[in-house]
mmCIF file with all atom_site columns, C-alpha atoms in Angstrom:
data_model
loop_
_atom_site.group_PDB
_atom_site.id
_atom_site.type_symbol
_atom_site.label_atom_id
_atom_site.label_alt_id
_atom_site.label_comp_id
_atom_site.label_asym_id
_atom_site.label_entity_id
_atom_site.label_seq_id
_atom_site.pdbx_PDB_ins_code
_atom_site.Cartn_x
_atom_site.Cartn_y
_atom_site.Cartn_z
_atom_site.occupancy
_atom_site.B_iso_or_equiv
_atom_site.pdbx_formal_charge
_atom_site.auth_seq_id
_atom_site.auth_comp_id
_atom_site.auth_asym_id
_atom_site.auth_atom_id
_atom_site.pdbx_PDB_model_num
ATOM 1   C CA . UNK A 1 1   ? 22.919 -120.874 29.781 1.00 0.00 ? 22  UNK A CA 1
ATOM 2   C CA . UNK A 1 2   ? 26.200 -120.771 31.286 1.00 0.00 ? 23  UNK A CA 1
ATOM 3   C CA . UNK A 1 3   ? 28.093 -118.666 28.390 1.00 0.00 ? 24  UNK A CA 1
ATOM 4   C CA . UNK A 1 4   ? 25.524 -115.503 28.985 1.00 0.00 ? 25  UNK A CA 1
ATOM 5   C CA . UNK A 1 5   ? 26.155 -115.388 33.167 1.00 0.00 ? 26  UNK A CA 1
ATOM 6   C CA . UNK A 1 6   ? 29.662 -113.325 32.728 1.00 0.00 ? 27  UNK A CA 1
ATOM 7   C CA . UNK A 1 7   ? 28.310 -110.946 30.089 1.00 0.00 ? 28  UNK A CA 1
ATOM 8   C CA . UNK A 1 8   ? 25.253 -110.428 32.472 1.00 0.00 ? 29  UNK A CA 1
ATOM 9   C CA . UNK A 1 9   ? 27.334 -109.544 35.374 1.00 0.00 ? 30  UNK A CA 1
ATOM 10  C CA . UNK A 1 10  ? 29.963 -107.340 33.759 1.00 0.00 ? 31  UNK A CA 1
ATOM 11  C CA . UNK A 1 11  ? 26.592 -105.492 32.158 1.00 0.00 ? 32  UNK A CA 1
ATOM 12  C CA . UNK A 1 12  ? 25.815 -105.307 35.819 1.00 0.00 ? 33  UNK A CA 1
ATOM 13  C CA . UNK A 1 13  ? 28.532 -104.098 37.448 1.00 0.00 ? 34  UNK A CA 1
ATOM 14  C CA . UNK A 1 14  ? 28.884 -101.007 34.924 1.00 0.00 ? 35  UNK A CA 1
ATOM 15  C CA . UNK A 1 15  ? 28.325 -97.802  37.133 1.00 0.00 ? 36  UNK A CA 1
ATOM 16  C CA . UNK A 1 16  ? 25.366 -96.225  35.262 1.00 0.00 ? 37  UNK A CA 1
ATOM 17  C CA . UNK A 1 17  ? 25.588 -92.656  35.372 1.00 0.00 ? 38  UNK A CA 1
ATOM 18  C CA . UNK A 1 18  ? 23.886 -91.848  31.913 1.00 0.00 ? 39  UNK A CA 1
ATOM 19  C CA . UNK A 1 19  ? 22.313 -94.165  29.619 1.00 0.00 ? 40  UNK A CA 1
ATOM 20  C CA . UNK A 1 20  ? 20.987 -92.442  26.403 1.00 0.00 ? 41  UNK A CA 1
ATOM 21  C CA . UNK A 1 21  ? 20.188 -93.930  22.721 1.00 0.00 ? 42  UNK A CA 1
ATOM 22  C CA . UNK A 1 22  ? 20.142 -91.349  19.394 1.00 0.00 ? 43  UNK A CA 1
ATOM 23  C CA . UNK A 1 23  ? 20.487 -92.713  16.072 1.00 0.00 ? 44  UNK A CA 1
ATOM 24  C CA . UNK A 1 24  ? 23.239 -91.952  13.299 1.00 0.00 ? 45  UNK A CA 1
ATOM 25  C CA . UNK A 1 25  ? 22.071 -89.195  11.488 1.00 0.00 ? 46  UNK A CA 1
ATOM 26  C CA . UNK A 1 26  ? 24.197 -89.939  8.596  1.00 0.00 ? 47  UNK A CA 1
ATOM 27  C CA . UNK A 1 27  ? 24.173 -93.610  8.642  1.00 0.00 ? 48  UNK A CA 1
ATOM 28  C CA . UNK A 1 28  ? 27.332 -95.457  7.413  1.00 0.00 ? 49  UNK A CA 1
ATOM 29  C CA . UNK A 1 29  ? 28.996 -92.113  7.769  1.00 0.00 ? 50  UNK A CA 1
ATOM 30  C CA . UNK A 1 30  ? 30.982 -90.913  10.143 1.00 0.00 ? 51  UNK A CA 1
ATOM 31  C CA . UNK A 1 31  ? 30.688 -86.847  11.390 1.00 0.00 ? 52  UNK A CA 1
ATOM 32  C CA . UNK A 1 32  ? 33.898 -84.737  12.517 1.00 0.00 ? 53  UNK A CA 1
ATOM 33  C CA . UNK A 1 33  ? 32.730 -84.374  16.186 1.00 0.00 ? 54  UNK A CA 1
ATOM 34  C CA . UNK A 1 34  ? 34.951 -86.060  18.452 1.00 0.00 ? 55  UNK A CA 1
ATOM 35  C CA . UNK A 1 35  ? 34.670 -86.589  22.365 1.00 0.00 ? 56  UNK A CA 1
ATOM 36  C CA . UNK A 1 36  ? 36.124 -84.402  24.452 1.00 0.00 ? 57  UNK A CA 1
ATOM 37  C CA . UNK A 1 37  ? 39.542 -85.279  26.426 1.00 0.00 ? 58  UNK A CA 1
ATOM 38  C CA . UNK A 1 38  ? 38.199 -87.813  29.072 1.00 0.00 ? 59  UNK A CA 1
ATOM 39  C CA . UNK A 1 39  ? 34.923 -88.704  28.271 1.00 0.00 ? 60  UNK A CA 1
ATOM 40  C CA . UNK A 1 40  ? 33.555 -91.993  26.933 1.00 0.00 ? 61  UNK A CA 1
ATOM 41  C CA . UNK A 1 41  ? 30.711 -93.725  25.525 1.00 0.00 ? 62  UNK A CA 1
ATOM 42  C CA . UNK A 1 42  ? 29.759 -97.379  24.274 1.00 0.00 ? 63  UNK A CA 1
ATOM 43  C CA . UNK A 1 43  ? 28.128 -97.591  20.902 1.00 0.00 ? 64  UNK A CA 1
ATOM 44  C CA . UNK A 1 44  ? 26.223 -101.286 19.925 1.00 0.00 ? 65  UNK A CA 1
ATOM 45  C CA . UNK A 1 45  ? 25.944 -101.458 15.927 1.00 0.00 ? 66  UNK A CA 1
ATOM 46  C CA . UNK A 1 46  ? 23.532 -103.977 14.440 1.00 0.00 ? 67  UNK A CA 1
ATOM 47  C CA . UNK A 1 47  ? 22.693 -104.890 10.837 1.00 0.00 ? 68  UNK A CA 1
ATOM 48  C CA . UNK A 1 48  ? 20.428 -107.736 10.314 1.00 0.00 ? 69  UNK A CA 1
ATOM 49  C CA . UNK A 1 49  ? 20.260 -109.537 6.834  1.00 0.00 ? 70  UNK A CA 1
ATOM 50  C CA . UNK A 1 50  ? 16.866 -111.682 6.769  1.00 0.00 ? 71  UNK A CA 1
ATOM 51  C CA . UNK A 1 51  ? 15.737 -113.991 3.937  1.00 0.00 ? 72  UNK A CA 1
ATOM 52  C CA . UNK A 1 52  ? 16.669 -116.047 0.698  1.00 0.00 ? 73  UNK A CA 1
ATOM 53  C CA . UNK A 1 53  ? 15.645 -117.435 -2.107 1.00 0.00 ? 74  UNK A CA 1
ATOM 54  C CA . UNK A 1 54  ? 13.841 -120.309 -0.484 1.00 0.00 ? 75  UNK A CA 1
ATOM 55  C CA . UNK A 1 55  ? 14.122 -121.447 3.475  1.00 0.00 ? 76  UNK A CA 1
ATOM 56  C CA . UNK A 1 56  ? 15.214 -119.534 6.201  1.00 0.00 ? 77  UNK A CA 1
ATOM 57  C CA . UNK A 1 57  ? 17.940 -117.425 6.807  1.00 0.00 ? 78  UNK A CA 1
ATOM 58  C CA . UNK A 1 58  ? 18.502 -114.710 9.753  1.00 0.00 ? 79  UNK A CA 1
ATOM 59  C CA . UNK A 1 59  ? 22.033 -112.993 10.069 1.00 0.00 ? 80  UNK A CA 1
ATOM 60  C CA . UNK A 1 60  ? 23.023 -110.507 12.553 1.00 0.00 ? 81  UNK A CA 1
ATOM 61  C CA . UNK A 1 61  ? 26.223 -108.480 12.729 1.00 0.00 ? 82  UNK A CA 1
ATOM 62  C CA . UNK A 1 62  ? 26.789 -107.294 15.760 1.00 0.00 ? 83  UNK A CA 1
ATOM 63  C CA . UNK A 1 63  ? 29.727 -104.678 16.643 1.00 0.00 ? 84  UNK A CA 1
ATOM 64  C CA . UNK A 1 64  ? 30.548 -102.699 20.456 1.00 0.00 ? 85  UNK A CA 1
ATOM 65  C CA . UNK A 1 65  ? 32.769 -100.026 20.150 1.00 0.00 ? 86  UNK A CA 1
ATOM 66  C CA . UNK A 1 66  ? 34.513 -98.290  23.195 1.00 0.00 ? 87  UNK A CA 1
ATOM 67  C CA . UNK A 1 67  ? 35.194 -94.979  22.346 1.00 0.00 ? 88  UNK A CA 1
ATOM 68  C CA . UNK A 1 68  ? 36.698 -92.303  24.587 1.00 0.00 ? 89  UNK A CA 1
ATOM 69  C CA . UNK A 1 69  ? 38.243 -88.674  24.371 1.00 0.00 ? 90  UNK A CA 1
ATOM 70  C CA . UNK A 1 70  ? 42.809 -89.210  24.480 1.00 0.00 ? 91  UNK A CA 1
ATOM 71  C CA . UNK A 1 71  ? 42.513 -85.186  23.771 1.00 0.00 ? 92  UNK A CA 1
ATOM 72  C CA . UNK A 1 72  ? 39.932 -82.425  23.132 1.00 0.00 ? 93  UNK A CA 1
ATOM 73  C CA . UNK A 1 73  ? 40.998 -82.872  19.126 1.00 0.00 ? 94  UNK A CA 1
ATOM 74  C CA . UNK A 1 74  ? 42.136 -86.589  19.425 1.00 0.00 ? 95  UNK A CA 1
ATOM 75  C CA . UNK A 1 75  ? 39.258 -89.508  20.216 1.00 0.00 ? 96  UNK A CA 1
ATOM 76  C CA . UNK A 1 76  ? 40.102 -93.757  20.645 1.00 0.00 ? 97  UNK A CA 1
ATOM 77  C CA . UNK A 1 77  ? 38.332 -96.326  20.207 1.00 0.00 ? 98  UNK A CA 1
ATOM 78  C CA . UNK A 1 78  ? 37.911 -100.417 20.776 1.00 0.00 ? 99  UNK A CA 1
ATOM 79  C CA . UNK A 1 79  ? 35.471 -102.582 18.939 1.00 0.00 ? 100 UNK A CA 1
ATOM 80  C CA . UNK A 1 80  ? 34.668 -106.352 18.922 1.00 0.00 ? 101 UNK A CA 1
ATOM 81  C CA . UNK A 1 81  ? 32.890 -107.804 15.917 1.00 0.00 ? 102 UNK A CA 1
ATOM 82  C CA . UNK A 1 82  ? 30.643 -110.474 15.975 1.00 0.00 ? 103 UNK A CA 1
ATOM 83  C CA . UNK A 1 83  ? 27.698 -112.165 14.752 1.00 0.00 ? 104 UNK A CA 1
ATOM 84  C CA . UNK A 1 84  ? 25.046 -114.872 14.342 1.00 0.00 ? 105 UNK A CA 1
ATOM 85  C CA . UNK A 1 85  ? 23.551 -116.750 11.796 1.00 0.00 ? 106 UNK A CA 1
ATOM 86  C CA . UNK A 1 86  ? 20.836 -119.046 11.336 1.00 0.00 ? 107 UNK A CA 1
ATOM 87  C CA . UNK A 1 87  ? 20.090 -120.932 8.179  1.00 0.00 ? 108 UNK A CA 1
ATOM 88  C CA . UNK A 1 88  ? 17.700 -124.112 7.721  1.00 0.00 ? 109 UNK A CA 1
ATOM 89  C CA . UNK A 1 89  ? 17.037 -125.203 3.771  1.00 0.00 ? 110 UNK A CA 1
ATOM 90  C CA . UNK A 1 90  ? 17.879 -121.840 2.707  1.00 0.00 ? 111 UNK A CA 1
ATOM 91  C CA . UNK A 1 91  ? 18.394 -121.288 -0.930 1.00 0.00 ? 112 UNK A CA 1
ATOM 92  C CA . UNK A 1 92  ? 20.513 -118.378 -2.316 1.00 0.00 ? 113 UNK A CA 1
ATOM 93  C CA . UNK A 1 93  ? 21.227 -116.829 -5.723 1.00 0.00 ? 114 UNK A CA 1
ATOM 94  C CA . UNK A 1 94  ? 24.344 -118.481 -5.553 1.00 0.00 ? 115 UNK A CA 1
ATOM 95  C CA . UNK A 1 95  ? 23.149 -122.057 -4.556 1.00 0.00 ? 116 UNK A CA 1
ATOM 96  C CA . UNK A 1 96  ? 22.341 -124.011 -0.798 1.00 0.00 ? 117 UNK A CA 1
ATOM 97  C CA . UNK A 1 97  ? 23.449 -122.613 2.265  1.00 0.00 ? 118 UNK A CA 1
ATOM 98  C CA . UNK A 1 98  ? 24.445 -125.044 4.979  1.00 0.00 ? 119 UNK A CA 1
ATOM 99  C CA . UNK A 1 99  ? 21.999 -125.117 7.634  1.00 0.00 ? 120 UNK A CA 1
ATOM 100 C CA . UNK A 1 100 ? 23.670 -123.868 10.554 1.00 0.00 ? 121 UNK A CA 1
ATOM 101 C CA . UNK A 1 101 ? 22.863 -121.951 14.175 1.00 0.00 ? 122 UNK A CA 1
ATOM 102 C CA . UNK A 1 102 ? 26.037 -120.446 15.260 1.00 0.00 ? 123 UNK A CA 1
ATOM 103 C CA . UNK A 1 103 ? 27.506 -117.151 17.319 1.00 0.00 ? 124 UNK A CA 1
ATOM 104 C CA . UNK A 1 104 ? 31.152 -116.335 16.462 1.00 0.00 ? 125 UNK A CA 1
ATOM 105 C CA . UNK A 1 105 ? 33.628 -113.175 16.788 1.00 0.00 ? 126 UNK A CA 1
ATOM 106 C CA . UNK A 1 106 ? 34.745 -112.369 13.752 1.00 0.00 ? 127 UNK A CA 1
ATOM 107 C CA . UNK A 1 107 ? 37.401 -109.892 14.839 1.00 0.00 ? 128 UNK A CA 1
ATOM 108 C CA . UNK A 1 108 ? 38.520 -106.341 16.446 1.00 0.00 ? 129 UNK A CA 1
ATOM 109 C CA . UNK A 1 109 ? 39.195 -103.096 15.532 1.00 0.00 ? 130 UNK A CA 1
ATOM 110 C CA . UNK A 1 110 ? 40.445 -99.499  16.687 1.00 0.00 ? 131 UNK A CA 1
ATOM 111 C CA . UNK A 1 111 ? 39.561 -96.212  15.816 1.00 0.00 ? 132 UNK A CA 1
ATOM 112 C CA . UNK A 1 112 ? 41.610 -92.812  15.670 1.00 0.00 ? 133 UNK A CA 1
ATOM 113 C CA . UNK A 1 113 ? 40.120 -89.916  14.830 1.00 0.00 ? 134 UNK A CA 1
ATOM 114 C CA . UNK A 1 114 ? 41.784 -86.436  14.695 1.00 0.00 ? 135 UNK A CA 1
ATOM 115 C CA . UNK A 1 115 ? 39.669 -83.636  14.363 1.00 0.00 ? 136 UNK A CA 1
ATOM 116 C CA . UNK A 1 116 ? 42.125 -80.628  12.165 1.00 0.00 ? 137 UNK A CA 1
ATOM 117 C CA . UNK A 1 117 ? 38.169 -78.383  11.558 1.00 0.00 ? 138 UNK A CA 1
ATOM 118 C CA . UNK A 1 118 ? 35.384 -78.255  14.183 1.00 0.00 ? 139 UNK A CA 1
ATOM 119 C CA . UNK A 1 119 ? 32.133 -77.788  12.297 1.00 0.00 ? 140 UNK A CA 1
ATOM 120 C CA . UNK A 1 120 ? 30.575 -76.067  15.438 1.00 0.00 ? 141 UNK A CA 1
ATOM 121 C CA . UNK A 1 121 ? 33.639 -73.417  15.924 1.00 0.00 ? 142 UNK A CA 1
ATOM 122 C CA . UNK A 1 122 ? 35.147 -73.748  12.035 1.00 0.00 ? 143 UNK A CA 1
ATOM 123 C CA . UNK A 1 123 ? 31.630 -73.597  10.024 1.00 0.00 ? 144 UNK A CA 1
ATOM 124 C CA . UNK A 1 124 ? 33.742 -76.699  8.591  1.00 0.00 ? 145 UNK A CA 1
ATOM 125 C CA . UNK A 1 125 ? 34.332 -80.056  9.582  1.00 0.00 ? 146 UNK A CA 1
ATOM 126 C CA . UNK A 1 126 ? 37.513 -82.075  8.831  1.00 0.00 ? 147 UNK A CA 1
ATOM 127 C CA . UNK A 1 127 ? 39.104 -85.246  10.764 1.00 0.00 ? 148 UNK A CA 1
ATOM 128 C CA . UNK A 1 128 ? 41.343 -87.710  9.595  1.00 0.00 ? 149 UNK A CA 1
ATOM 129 C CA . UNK A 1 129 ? 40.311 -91.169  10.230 1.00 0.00 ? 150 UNK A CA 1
ATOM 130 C CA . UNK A 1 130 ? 41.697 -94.440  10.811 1.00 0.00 ? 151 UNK A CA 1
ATOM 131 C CA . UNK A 1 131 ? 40.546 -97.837  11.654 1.00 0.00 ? 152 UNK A CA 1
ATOM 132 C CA . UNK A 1 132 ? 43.300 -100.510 11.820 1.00 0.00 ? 153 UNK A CA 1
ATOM 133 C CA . UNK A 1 133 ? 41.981 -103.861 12.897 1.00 0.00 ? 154 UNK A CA 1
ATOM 134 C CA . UNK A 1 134 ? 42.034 -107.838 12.474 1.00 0.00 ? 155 UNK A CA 1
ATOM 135 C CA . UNK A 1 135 ? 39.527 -110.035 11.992 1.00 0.00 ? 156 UNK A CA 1
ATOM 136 C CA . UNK A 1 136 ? 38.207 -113.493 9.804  1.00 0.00 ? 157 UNK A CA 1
ATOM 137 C CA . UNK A 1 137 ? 36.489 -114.057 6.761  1.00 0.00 ? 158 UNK A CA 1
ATOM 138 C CA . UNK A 1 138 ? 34.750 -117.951 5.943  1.00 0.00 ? 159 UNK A CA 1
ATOM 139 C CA . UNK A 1 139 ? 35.463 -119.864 3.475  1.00 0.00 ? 160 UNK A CA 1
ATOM 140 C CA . UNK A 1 140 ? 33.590 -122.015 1.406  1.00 0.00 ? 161 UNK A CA 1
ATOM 141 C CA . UNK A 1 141 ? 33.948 -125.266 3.373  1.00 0.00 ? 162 UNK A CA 1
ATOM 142 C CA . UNK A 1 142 ? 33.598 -123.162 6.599  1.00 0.00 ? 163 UNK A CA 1
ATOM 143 C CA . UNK A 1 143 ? 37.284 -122.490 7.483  1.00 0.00 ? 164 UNK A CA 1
ATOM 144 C CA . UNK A 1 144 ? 37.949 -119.132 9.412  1.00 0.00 ? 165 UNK A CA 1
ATOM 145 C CA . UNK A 1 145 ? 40.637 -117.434 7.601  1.00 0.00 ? 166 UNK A CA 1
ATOM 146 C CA . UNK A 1 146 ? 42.573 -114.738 9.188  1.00 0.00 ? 167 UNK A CA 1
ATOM 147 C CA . UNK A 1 147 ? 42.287 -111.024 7.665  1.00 0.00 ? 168 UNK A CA 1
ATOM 148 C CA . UNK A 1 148 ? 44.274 -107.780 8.731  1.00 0.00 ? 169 UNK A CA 1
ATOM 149 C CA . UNK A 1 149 ? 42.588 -104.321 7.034  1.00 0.00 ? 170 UNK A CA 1
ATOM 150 C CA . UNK A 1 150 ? 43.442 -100.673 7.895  1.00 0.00 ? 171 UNK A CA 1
#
């Protein structure tokens, strides 16, 4: 119980000015719009992946981003990557899974994004786009192995 009291009271402390939830109108893709020069927003991805073969299996990928406007043209971001997953005689194509229960971070990321075409002023959008980050992939026997991508 103790683990979820600091997450509860940083949620808490947040000054809530405006809360508001859309959904990605393109999915896994990623539009041209960026933020404008000192504005931010906090973005909570989730992807579940639920069932097997045989048994039971839940996993949940979890990612917060931290995004916020450096220029009018120019938007930042954080993330931190984590997940959970719950397995109990679960059978996959590939063989047994272990049973397990566990919550981990499985790494970070940032975000640039430079938009060189608006696609409201433009009639064309175009942004280069790059997401550096770190994070850690298991292995077989359940070792966490270190993993730098761009």
């Amino acid at each position: 119980m103790s683990r979820w009291i600091l997450p509860v009271l940083l949620l808490t402390a947040l000054p809530v000015v405006n809360l508001r939830a859309d959904e990605n109108a393109f999915a896994y893709s990623y539009s041209t719009e960026v933020l404008p020069r000192g504005r931010w927003e906090v973005e909570q991805w989730m992807t579940s992946r639920i069932g097997k073969e045989s048994g039971t299996f839940v996993g949940t990928d979890l990612r917060t981003e931290i995004e916020t406007g450096i220029t009018d043209r120019l938007q930042g971001a954080l993330y931190l990557n984590y997940n959970h997953t719950y397995s109990r005689q679960a059978q996959g194509s590939s063989g047994p899974i272990d049973d397990r229960n566990r919550f981990g971070v499985s790494g970070t990321s940032m975000e640039f994004k430079y938009q060189v075409f608006s696609p409201i002023q433009d009639r064309i959008g175009l942004a280069l786009y790059l997401e550096p980050g770190y994070g850690t992939i298991e292995a077989a026997d359940g070792a966490q192995i270190g993993r730098a991508h761009v």
